[in-house]
Tab-separated table of C-alpha atoms and ligand atoms in Angstrom:
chain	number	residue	atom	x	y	z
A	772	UNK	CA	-248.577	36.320	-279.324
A	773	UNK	CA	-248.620	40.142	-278.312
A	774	UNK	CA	-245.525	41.833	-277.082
A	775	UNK	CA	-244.639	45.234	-275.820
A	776	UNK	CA	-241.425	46.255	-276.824
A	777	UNK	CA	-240.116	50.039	-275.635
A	778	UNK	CA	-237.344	51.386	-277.807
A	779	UNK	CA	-235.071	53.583	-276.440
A	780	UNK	CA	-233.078	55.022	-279.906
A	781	UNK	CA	-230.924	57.559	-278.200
A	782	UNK	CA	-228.177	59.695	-279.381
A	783	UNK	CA	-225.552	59.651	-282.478
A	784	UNK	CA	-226.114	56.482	-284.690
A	785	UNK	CA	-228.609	54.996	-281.897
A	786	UNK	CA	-231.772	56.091	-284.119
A	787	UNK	CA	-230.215	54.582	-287.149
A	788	UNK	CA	-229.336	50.797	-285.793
A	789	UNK	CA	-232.697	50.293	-283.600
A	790	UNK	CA	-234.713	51.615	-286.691
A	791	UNK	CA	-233.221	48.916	-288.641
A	792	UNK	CA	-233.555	46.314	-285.885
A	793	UNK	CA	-237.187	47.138	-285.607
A	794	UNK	CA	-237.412	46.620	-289.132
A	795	UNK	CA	-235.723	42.981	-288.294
A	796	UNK	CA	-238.237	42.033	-285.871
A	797	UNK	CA	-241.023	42.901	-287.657
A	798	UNK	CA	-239.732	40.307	-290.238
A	799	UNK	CA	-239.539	37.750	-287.622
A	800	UNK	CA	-243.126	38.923	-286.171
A	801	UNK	CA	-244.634	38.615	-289.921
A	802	UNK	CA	-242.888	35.318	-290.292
A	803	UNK	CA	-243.622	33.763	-286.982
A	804	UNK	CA	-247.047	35.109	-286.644
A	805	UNK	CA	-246.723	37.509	-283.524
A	806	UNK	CA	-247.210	41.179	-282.834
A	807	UNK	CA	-244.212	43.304	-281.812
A	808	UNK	CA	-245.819	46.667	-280.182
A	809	UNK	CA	-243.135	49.458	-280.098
A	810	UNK	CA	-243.170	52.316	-277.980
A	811	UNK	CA	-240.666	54.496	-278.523
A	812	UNK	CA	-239.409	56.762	-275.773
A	813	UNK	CA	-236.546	59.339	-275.484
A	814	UNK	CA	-233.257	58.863	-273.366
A	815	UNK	CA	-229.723	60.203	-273.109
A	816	UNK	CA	-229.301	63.401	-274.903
A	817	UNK	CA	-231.995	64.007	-276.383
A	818	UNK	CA	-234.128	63.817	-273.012
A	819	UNK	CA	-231.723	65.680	-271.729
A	820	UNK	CA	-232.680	68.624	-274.701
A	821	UNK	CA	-235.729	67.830	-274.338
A	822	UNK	CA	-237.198	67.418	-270.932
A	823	UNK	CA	-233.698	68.541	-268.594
A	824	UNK	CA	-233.124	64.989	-267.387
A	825	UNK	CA	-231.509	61.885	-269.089
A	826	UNK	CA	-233.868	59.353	-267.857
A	827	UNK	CA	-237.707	60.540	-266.808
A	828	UNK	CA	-239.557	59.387	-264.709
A	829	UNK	CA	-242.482	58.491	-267.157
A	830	UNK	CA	-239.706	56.500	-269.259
A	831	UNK	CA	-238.708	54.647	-266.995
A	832	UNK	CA	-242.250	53.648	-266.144
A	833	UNK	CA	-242.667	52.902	-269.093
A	834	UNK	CA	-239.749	50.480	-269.902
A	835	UNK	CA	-240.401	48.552	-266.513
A	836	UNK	CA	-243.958	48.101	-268.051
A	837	UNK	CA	-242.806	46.171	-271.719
A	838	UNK	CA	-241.745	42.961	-272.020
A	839	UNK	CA	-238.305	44.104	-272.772
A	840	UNK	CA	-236.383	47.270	-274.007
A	841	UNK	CA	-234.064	48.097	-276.801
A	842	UNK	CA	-231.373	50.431	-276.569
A	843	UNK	CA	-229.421	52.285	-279.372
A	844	UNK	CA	-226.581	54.309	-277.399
A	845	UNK	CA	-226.262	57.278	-275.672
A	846	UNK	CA	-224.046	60.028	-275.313
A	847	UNK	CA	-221.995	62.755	-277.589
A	848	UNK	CA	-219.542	65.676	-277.153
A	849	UNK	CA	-222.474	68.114	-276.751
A	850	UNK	CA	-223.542	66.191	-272.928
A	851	UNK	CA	-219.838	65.301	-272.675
A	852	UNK	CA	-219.001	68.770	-269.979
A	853	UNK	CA	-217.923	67.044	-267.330
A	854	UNK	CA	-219.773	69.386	-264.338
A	855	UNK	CA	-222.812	69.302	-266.327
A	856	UNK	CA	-225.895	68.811	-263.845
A	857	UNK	CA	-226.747	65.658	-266.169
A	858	UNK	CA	-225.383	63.186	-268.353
A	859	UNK	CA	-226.435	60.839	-270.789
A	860	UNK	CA	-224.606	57.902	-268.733
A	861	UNK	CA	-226.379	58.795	-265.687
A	862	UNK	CA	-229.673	57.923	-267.260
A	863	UNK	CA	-228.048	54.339	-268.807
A	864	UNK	CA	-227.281	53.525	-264.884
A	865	UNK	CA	-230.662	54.739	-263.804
A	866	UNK	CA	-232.083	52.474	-266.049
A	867	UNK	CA	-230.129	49.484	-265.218
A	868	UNK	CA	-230.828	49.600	-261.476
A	869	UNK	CA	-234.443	50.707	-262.270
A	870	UNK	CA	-234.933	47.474	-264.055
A	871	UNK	CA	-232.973	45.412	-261.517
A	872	UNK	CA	-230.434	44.237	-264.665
A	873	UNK	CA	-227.355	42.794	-262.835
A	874	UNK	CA	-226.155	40.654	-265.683
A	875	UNK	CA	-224.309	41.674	-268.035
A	876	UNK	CA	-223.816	39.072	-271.196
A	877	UNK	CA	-221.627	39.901	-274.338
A	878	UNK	CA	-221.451	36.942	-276.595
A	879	UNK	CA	-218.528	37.071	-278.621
A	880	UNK	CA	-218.195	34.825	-282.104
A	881	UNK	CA	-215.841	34.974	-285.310
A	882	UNK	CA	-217.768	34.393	-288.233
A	883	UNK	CA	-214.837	32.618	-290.254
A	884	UNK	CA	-215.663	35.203	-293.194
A	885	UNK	CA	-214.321	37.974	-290.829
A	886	UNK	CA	-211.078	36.312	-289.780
A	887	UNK	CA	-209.385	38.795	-291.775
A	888	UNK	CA	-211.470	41.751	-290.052
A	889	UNK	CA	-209.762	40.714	-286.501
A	890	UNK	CA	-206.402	41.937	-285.721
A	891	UNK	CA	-205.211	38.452	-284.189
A	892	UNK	CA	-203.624	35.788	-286.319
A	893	UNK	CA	-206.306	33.860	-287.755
A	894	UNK	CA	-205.235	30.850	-286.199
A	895	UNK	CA	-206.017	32.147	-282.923
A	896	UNK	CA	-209.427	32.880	-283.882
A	897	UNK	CA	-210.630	29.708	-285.403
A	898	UNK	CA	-213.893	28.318	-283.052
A	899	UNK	CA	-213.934	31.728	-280.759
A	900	UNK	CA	-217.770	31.520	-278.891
A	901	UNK	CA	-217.653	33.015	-275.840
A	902	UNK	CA	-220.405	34.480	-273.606
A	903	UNK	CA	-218.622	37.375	-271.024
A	904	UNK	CA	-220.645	37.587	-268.175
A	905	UNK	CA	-219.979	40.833	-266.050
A	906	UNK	CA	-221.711	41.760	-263.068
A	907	UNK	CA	-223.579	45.019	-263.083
A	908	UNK	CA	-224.840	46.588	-260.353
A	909	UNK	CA	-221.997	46.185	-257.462
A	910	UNK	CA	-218.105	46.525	-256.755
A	911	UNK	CA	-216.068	49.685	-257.470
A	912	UNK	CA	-218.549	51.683	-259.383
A	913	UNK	CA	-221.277	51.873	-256.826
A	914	UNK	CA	-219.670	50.782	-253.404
A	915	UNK	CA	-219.124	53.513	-250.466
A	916	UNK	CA	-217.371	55.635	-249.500
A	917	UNK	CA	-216.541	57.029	-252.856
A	918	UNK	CA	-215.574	60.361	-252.406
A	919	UNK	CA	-212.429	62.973	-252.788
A	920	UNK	CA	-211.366	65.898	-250.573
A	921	UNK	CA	-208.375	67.655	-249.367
A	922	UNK	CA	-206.108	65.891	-246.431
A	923	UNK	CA	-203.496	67.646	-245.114
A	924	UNK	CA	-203.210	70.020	-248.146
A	925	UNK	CA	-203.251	66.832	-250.169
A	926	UNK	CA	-206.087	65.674	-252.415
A	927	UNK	CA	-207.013	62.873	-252.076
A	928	UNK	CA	-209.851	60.679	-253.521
A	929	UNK	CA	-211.540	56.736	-252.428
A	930	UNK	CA	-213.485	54.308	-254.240
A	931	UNK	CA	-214.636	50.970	-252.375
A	932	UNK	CA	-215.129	47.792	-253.857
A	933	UNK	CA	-217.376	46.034	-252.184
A	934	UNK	CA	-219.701	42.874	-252.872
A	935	UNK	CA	-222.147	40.702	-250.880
A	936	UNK	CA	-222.340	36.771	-251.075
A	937	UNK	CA	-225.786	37.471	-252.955
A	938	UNK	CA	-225.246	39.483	-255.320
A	939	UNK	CA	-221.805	36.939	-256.560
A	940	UNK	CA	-224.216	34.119	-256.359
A	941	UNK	CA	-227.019	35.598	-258.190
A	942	UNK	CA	-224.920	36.193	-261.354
A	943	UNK	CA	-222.454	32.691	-260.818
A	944	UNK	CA	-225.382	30.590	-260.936
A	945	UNK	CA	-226.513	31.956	-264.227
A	946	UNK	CA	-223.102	31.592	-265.740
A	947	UNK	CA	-223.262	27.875	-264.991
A	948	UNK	CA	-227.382	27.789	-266.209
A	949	UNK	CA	-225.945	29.307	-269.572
A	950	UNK	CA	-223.428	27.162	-269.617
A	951	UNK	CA	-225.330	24.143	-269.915
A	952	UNK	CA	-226.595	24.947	-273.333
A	953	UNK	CA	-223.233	25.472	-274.026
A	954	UNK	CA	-219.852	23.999	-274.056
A	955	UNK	CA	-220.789	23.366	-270.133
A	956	UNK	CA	-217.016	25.619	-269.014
A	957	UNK	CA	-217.135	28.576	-266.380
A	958	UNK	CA	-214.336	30.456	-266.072
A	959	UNK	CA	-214.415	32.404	-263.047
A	960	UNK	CA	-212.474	35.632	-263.333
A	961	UNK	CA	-211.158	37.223	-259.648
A	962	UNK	CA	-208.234	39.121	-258.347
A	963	UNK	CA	-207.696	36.707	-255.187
A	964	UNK	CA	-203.963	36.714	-254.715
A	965	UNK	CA	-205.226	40.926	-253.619
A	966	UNK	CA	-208.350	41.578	-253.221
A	967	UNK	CA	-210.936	40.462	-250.303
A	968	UNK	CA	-213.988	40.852	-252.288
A	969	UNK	CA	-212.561	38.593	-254.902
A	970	UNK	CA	-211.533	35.706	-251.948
A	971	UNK	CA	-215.393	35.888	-251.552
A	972	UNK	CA	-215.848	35.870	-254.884
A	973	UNK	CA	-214.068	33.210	-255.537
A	974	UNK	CA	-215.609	31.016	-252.317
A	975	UNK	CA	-219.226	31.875	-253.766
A	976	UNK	CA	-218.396	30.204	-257.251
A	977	UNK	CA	-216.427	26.786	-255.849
A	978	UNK	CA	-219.460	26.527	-253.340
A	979	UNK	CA	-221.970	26.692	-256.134
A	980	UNK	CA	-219.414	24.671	-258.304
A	981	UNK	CA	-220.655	21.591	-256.222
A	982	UNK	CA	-224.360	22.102	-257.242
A	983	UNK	CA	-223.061	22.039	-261.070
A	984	UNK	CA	-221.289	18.348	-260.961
A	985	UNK	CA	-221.747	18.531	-265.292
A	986	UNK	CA	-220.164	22.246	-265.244
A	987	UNK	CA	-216.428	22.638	-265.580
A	988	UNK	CA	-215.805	25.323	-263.658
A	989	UNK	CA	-211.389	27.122	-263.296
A	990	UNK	CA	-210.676	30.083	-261.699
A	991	UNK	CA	-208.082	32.830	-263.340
A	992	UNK	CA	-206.781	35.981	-261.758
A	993	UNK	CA	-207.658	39.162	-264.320
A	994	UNK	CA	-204.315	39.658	-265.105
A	995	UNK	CA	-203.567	35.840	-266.481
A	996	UNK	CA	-207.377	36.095	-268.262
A	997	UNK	CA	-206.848	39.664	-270.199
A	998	UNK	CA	-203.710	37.950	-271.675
A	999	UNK	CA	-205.692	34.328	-272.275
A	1000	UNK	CA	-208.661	36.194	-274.150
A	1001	UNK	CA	-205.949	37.385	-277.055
A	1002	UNK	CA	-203.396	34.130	-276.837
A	1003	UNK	CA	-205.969	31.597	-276.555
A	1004	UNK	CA	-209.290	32.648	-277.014
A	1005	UNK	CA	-211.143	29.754	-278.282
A	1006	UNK	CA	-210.204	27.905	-274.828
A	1007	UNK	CA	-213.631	29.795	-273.358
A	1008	UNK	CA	-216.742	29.021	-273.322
A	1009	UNK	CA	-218.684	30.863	-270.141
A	1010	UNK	CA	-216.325	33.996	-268.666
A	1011	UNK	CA	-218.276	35.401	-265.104
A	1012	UNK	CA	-216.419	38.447	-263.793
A	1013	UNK	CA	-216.969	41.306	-261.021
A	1014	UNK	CA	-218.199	44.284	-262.293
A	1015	UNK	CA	-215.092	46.739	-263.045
A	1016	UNK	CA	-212.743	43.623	-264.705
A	1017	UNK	CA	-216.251	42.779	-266.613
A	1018	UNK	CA	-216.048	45.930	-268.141
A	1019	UNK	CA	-212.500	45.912	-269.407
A	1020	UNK	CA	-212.459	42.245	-270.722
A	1021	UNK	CA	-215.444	42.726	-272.565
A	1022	UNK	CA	-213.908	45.798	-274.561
A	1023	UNK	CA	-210.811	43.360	-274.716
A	1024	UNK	CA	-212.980	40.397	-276.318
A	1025	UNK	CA	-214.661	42.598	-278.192
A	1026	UNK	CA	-211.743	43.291	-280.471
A	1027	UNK	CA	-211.684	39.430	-281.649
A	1028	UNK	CA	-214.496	40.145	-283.779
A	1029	UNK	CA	-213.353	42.309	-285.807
A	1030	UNK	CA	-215.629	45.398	-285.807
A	1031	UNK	CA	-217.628	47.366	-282.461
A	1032	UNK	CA	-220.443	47.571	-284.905
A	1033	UNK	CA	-221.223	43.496	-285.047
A	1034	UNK	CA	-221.705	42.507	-281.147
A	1035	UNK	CA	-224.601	42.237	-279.034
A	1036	UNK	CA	-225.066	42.598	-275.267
A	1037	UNK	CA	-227.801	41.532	-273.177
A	1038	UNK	CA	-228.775	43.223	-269.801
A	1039	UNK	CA	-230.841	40.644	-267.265
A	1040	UNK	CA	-232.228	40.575	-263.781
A	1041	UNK	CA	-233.539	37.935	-261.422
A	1042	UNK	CA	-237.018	38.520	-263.562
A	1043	UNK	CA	-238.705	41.242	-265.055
A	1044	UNK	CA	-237.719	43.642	-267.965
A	1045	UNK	CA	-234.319	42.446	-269.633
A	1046	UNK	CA	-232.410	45.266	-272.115
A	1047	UNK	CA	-230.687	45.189	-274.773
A	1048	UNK	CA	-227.945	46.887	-276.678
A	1049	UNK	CA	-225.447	47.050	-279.016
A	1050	UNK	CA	-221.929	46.922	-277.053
A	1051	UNK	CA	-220.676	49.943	-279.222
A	1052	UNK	CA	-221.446	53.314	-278.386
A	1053	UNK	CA	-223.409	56.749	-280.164
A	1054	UNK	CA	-220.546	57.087	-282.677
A	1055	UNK	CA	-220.857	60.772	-282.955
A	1056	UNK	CA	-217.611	60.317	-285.852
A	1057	UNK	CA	-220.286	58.376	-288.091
A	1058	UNK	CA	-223.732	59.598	-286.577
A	1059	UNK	CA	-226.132	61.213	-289.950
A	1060	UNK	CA	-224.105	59.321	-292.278
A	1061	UNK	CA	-226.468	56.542	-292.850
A	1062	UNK	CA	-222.875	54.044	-293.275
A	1063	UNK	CA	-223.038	52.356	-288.823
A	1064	UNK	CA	-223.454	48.826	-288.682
A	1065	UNK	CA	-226.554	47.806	-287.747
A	1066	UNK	CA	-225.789	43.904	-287.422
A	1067	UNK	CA	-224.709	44.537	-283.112
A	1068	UNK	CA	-228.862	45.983	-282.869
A	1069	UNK	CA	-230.118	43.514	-285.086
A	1070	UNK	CA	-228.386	40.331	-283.004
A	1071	UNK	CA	-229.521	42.427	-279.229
A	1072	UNK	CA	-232.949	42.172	-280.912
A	1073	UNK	CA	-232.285	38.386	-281.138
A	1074	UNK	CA	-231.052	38.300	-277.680
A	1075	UNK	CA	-234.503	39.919	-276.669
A	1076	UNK	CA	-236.070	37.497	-278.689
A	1077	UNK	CA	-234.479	35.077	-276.849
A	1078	UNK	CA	-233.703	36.045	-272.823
A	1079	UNK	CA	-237.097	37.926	-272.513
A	1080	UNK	CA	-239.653	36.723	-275.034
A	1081	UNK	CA	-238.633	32.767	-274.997
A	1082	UNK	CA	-238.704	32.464	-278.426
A	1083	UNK	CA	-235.574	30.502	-279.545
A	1084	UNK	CA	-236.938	29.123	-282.686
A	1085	UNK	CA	-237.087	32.926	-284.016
A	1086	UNK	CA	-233.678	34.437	-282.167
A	1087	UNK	CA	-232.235	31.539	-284.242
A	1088	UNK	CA	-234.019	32.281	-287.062
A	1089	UNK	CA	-232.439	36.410	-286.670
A	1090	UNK	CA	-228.717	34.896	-286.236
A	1091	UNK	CA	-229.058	32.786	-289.201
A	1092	UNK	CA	-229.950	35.584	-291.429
A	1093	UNK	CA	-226.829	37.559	-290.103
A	1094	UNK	CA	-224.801	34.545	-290.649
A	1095	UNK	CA	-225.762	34.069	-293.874
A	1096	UNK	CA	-225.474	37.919	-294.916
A	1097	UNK	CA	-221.937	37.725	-293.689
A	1098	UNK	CA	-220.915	34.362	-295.658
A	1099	UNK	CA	-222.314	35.806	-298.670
A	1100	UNK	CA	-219.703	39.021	-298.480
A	1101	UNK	CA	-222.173	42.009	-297.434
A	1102	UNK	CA	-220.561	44.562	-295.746
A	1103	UNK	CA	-220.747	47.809	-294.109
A	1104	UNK	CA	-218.118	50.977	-294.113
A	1105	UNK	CA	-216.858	49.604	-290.856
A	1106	UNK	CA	-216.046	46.287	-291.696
A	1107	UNK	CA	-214.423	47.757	-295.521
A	1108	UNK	CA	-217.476	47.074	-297.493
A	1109	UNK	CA	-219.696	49.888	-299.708
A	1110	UNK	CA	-223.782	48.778	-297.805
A	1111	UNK	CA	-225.951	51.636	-296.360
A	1112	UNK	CA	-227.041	50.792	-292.425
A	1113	UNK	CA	-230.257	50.158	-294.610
A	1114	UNK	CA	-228.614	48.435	-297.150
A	1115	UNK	CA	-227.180	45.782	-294.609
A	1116	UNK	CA	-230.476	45.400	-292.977
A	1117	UNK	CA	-232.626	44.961	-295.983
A	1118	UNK	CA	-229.916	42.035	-296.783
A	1119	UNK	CA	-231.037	40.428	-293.917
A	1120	UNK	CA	-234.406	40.812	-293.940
A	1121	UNK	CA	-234.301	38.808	-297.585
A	1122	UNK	CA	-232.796	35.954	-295.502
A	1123	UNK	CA	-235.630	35.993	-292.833
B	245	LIG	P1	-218.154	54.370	-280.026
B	245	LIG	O1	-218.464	52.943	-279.788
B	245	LIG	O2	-219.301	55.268	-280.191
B	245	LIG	O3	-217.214	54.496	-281.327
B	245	LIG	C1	-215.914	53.943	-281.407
B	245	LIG	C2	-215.527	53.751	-282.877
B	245	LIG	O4	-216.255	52.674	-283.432
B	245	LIG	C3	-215.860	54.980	-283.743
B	245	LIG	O5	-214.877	55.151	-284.717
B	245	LIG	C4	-217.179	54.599	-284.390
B	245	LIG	O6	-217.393	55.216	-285.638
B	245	LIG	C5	-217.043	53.092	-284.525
B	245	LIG	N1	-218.362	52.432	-284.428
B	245	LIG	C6	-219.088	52.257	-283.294
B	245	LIG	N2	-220.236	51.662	-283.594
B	245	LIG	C7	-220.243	51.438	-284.920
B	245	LIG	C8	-221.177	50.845	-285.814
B	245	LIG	N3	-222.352	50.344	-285.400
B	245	LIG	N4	-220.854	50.804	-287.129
B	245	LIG	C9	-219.685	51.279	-287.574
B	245	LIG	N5	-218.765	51.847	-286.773
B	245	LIG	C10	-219.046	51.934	-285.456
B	245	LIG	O7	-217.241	54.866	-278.812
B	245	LIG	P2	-216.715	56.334	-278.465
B	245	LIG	O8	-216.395	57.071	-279.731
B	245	LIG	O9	-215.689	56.154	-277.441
B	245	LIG	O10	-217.934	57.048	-277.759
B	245	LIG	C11	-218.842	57.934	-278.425
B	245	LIG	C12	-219.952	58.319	-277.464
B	245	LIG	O11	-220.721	57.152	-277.134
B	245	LIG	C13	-219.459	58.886	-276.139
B	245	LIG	O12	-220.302	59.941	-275.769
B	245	LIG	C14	-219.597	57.724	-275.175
B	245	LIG	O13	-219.794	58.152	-273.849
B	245	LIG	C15	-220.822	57.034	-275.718
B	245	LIG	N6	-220.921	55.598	-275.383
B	245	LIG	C16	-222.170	55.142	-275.109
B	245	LIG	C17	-222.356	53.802	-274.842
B	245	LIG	C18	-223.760	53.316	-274.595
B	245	LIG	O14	-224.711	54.003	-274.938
B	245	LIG	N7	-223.944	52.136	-274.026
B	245	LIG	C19	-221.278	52.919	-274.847
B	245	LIG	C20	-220.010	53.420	-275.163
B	245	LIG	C21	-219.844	54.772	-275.435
């Protein structure tokens, strides 16, 4: 089969990791007899250098007309001035709500050769699979009023969280889909004790609850999960969460792994154009070096493989390789090891 696939490199390491997962899926394309056609477009910085705004027009066009876009990262202390007209993070939102992503997913394993990478005691770690689910396009980051101004010779500033019944059932319902090829566990994540928008939250995913008789489904408060996801991770399987707690557990789960430079994260809407990305960022520290991990871009191309192309047989076929690089001791800088970004990848293409 015939695919279009729009790569988005970016900033920093971003050119280095999707070059290498490009690399990865033409393996799987050669293998599996299909045709991967890459378009390549510019975002973040460099459009900003380039054309004055993070995110055209024309790209964005363009992504919403692929079967699915791949992301390298964004960003760098050269768009970092904060009253800048433009920023590389603007264009990463742009994109999301231009492609109508509202789910976030971060699966998070420990391959039991990097036990030793994680900070936790290994026992801790032993059968860690967890998918985070965060929702992406509501609550505090988007709601309104959000505003500051001066009150009574005070400043003063507002954000609003705010979600509708829709938008919480959208993104519960896939959490319980995924978790049927899973260990068949939701956790719900919510801060109901406080907030209103988490009561509904809450109400939305015990009403669905009923439709998914097979699906365990618990609720934890944010506070009781952030300290559950580092004493007793492996008791997860599916983790659904607003969009602002999303976005600190994930960072927090994240760490279980060992290294930034190994996870994957998967972007999805209702239908459409899914995206995909490494969870780490441009790593301006690293970036011309030729030494990032590219295993995080390598298993988002698996994702896409997966989420938007429907082809299982080959995602699998991606993860395996990584798995079996890892087992056999290849490493990168990151994770103490002496491989090349190209080094690692070309390890893993010999296992496709
Ligand atoms: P970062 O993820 O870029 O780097 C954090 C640390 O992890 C650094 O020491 C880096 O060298 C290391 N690291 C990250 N990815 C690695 C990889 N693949 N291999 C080996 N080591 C890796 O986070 P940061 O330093 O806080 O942010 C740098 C820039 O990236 C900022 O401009 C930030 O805004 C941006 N950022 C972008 C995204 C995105 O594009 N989605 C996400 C996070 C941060």
């Amino acid at each position: 089969m015939d695919y279009k696939i729009t790569l988005l490199p970016g900033d920093g390491i971003g050119p280095e990791v999707v070059n290498e997962a490009a690399r990865a899926l033409n393996a799987i394309a050669d293998k599996y007899d299909h045709a991967f056609n890459f378009q390549e477009r510019l975002m973040g910085g460099c459009s900003i250098d380039k054309y004055g705004s993070s995110l055209t027009d024309e790209t964005l066009a363009d992504c919403k007309d692929s079967d699915a876009v791949l992301l390298g990262a964004v960003g760098g202390p050269k768009w970092d001035d904060p009253n800048a007209k433009d920023r590389p993070e603007r264009g990463l939102l742009a994109l999301r709500k231009g492609l109508g992503v509202f789910a976030n997913l971060r699966p998070v394993k420990v391959h039991p050769a990097l036990i030793d990478s994680s900070p936790l005691k290994p026992e801790k770690l032993k059968g860690v699979d967890i998918l985070v689910m965060r929702e992406l396009t509501g609550g505090l980051y988007f709601g309104q009023p959000k505003m500051r101004e001066t009150r009574n010779g005070k400043q003063y500033a507002v954000d609003t969280l705010e979600y509708y019944d829709y938008e919480i059932e959208r993104i519960v319902r896939l959490a319980f889909d995924l978790a049927k090829g899973r260990k068949q566990k939701v956790t719900s994540v919510d801060k109901a004790n406080v907030l209103e928008s988490s009561r509904l939250w809450r109400q939305t995913a015990t009403r669905l609850g009923k439709e998914y008789a097979d699906i365990e489904l618990d609720h934890l408060l944010v506070d009781t999960a952030s300290m559950k996801l580092i004493t007793a991770p492996a008791a997860f399987d599916v983790i659904v969460t607003e969009n602002m707690f999303g976005d600190i557990l994930t960072d927090e789960a994240s760490v279980l792994a060992g290294s930034m430079g190994m996870l994957p994260s998967a972007s999805l809407g209702e239908a459409g154009v899914g995206l995909f990305e490494p969870i780490h960022g441009s790593a301006p520290d690293i970036a011309g070096k030729g030494i990032a991990n590219p295993i995080g871009t390598i298993l988002s191309s698996a994702m896409l493989l997966r989420y938007s192309l429907k082809l299982e047989l080959e995602a699998q076929a991606l993860e395996q390789a990584v798995d079996a690089v890892i087992a056999s001791g290849a490493r990168t800088a990151d994770l103490g090891g002496p491989l090349t970004t190209q080094q690692m990848a070309d390890e893993i293409l010999k296992h496709i």
